[in-house]
Coordinates of C-alpha atoms in Angstrom, one line a residue:
X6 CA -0.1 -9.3 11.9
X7 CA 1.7 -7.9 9.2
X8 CA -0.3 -5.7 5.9
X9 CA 1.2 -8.9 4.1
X10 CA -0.3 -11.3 5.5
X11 CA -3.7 -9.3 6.5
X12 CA -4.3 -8.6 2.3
X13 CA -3.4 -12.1 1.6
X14 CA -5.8 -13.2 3.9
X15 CA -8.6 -10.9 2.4
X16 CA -7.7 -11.9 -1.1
X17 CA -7.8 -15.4 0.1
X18 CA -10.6 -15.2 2.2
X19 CA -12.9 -13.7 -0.5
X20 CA -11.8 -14.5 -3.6
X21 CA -13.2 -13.5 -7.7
X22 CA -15.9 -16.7 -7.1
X23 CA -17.1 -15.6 -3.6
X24 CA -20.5 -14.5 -4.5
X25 CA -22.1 -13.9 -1.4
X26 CA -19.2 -11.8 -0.1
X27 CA -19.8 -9.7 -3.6
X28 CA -23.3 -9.0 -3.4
X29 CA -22.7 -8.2 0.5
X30 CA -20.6 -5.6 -0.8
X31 CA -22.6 -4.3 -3.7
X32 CA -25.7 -4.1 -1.0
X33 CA -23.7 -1.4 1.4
X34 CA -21.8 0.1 -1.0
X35 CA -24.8 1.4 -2.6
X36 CA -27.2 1.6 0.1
X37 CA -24.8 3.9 1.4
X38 CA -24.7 6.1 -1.6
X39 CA -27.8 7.4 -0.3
X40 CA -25.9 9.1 1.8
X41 CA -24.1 12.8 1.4
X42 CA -21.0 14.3 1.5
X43 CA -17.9 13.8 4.5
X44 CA -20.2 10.7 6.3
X45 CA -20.5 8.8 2.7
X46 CA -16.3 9.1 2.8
X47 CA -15.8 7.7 6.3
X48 CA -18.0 4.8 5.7
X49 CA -17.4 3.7 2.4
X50 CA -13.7 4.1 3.0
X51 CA -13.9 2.0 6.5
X52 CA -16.0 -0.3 4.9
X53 CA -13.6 -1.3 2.1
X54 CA -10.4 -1.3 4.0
X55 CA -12.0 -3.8 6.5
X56 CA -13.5 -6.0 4.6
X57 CA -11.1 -6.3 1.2
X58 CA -7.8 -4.8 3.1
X59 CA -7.4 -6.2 6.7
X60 CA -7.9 -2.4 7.5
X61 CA -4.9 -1.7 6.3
X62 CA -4.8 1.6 3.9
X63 CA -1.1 1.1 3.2
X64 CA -2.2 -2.6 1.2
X65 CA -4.7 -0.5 -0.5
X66 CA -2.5 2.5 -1.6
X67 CA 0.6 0.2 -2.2
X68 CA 0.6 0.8 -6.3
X69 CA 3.2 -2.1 -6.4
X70 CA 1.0 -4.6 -4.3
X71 CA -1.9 -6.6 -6.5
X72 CA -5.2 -6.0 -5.0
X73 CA -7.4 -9.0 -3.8
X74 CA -8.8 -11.0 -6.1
X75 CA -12.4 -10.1 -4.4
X76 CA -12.0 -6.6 -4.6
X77 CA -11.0 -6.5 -8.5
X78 CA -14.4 -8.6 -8.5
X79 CA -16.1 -6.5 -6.8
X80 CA -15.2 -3.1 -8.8
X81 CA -16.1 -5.0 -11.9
X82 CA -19.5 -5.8 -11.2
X83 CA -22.3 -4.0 -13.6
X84 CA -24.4 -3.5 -10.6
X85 CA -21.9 -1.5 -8.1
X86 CA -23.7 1.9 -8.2
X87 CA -19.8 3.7 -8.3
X88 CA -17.4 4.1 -10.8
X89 CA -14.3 3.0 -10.0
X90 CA -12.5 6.3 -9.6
X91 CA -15.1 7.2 -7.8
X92 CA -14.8 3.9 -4.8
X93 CA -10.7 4.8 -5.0
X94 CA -11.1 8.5 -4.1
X95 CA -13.9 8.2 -1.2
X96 CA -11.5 5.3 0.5
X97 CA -8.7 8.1 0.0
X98 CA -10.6 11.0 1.2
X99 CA -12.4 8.6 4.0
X100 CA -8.2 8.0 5.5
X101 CA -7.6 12.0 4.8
X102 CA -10.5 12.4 7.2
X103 CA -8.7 10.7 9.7
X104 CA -5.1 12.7 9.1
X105 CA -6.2 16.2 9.0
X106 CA -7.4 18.4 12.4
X107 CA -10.8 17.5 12.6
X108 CA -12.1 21.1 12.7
X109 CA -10.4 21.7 9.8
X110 CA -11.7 18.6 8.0
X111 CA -15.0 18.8 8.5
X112 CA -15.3 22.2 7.2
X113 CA -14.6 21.4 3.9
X114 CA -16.9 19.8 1.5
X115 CA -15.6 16.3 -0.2
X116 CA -14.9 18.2 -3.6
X117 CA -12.6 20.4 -1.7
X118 CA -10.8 17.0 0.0
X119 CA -10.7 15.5 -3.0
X120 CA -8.7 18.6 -4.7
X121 CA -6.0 17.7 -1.6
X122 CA -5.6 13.9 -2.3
X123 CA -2.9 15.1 -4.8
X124 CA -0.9 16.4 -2.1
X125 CA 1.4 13.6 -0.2
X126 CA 2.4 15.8 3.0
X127 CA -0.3 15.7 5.6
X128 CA 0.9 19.5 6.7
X129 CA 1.0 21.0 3.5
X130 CA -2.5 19.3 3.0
X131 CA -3.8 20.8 6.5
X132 CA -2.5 24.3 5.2
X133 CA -3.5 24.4 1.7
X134 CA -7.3 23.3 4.0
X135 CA -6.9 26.3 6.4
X136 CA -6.6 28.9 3.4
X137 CA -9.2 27.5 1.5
X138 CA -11.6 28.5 4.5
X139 CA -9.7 31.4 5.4
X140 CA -10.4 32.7 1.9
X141 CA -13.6 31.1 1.0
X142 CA -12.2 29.1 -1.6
X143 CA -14.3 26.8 -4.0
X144 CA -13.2 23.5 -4.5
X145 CA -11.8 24.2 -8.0
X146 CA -10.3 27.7 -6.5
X147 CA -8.6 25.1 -4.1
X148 CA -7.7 22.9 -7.1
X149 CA -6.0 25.7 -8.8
X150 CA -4.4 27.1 -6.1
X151 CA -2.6 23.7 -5.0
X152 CA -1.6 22.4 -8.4
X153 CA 0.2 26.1 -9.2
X154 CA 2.1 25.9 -6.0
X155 CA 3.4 22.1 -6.0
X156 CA 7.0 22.2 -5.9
X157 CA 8.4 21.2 -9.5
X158 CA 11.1 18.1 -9.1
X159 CA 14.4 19.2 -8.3
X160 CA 15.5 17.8 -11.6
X161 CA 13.0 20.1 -13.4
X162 CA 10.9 16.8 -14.4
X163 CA 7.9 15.6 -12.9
X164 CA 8.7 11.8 -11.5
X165 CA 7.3 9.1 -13.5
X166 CA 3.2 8.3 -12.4
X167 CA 3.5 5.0 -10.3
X168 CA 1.2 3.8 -12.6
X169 CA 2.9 4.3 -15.4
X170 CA 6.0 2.8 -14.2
X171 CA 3.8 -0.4 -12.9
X172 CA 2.7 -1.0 -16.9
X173 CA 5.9 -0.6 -18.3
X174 CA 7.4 -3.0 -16.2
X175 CA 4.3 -5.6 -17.2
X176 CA 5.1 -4.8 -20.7
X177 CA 8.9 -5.1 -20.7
X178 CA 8.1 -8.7 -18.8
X179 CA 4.7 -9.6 -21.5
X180 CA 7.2 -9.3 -24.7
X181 CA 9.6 -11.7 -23.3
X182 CA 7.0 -14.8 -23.0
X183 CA 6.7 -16.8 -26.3
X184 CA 3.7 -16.3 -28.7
X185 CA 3.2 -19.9 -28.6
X186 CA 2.8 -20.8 -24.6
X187 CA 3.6 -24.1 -23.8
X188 CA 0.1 -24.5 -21.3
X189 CA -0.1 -28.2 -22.0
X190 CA 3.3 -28.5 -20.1
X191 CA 1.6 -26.8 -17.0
X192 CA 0.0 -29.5 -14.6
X193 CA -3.3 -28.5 -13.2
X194 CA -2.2 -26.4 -10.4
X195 CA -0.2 -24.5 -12.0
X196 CA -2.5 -24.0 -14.6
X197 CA -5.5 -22.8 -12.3
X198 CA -2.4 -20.4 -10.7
X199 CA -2.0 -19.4 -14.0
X200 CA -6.0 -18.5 -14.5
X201 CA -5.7 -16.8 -11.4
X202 CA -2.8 -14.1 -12.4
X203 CA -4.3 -13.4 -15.6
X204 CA -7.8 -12.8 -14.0
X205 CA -6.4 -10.2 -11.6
X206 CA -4.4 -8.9 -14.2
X207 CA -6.9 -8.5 -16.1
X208 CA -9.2 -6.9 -13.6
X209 CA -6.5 -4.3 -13.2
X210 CA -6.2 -3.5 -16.8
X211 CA -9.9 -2.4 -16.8
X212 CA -9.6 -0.6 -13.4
X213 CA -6.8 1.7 -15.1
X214 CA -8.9 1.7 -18.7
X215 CA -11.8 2.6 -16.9
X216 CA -10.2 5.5 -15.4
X217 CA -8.5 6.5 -18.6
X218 CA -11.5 6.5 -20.8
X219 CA -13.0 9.4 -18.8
X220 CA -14.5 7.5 -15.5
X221 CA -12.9 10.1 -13.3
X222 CA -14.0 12.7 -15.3
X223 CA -17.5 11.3 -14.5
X224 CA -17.4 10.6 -10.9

């Protein structure tokens, strides 16, 4: 099965209205903030890729593929004990678990992973890892030491934040559609299609807001 079909089956399967599926998600996620460091990673990121992704962490890093409907829900909800830079990175470093040596992995603490999630290459990751504890490094020492020595573009310019380029393209498309929408033209289908797109894109506006007023900061 391809990641295709596996996160349109998740979105599909769950859905923003499927409550039970929401609170079932809310109940582990924060029952398992109770727990600490490298073993909160691994299961919060297994859990969410599972259960919102097919298992696929490619559908959940893809910046160009809309997340499920269910999982915008769920990272919207007032009574999910995370932040939502905080569920991102623990999926991240939970899959970075998984792609560095293990001895090397589990040495470090999830402050020091989370200073290598900015690194792409899994051996520069694994060598940046094996000074840190080679040196003693603290996570921020680690921090420092990897954002000094990323290689600068070779055009002297850093490429443009996927992110960025994701909301630009939104807002080149947004100014094109008339101020006055012609919705009573829609039949009812396409009107509750319609509902759908804006609540997902409106879930993902205040995923990125959320992150931009300080949430990562916070985590």
């Amino acid at each position: 099965m391809d990641t295709d079909m596996m996160s349109s089956q998740a979105s599909e399967s769950g859905g923003a209205g499927d409550e039970a599926l929401l609170d079932e998600a809310v109940a582990f996620l924060n029952g398992a903030a109770l727990r600490s460091g490298l073993e909160l990673a691994a299961v919060v990121s297994a859990y969410v890729l599972d259960r919102f992704f097919g298992g696929s962490f490619e559908a959940f890093a893809d910046p160009s593929r809309a997340k499920p409907l269910s999982f915008m829900a769920l990272v919207r909800r007032a009574d999910l004990a995370w932040s939502h830079a905080s569920l991102y990175a623990f999926v991240r470093v939970g899959r970075q678990l998984a792609e560095l040596p293990l001895a090397v992995a589990e040495r470090l603490s999830v402050r020091h992973h989370r200073a290598l999630l900015v690194l792409e290459d899994v051996e520069e990751k694994a060598a940046f890892a094996r000074e840190a504890l080679e040196r003693g490094w603290s996570s921020e020492e680690l921090e420092v030491a990897v954002r000094a020595r990323r290689p600068a573009s070779n055009r002297g310019r850093r490429p443009l934040p996927p992110v960025l380029k994701e909301f630009r393209a939104a807002r080149r498309i947004l100014t094109r559609v008339e101020d006055e929408v012609p919705v009573a033209e829609l039949s009812s289908e396409q009107r509750e299609e319609l509902a759908e797109v804006l609540e997902e894109l409106s879930a993902r506006i205040g995923v990125v807001r959320a992150a931009l007023d300080g949430g990562e900061a916070a985590a």
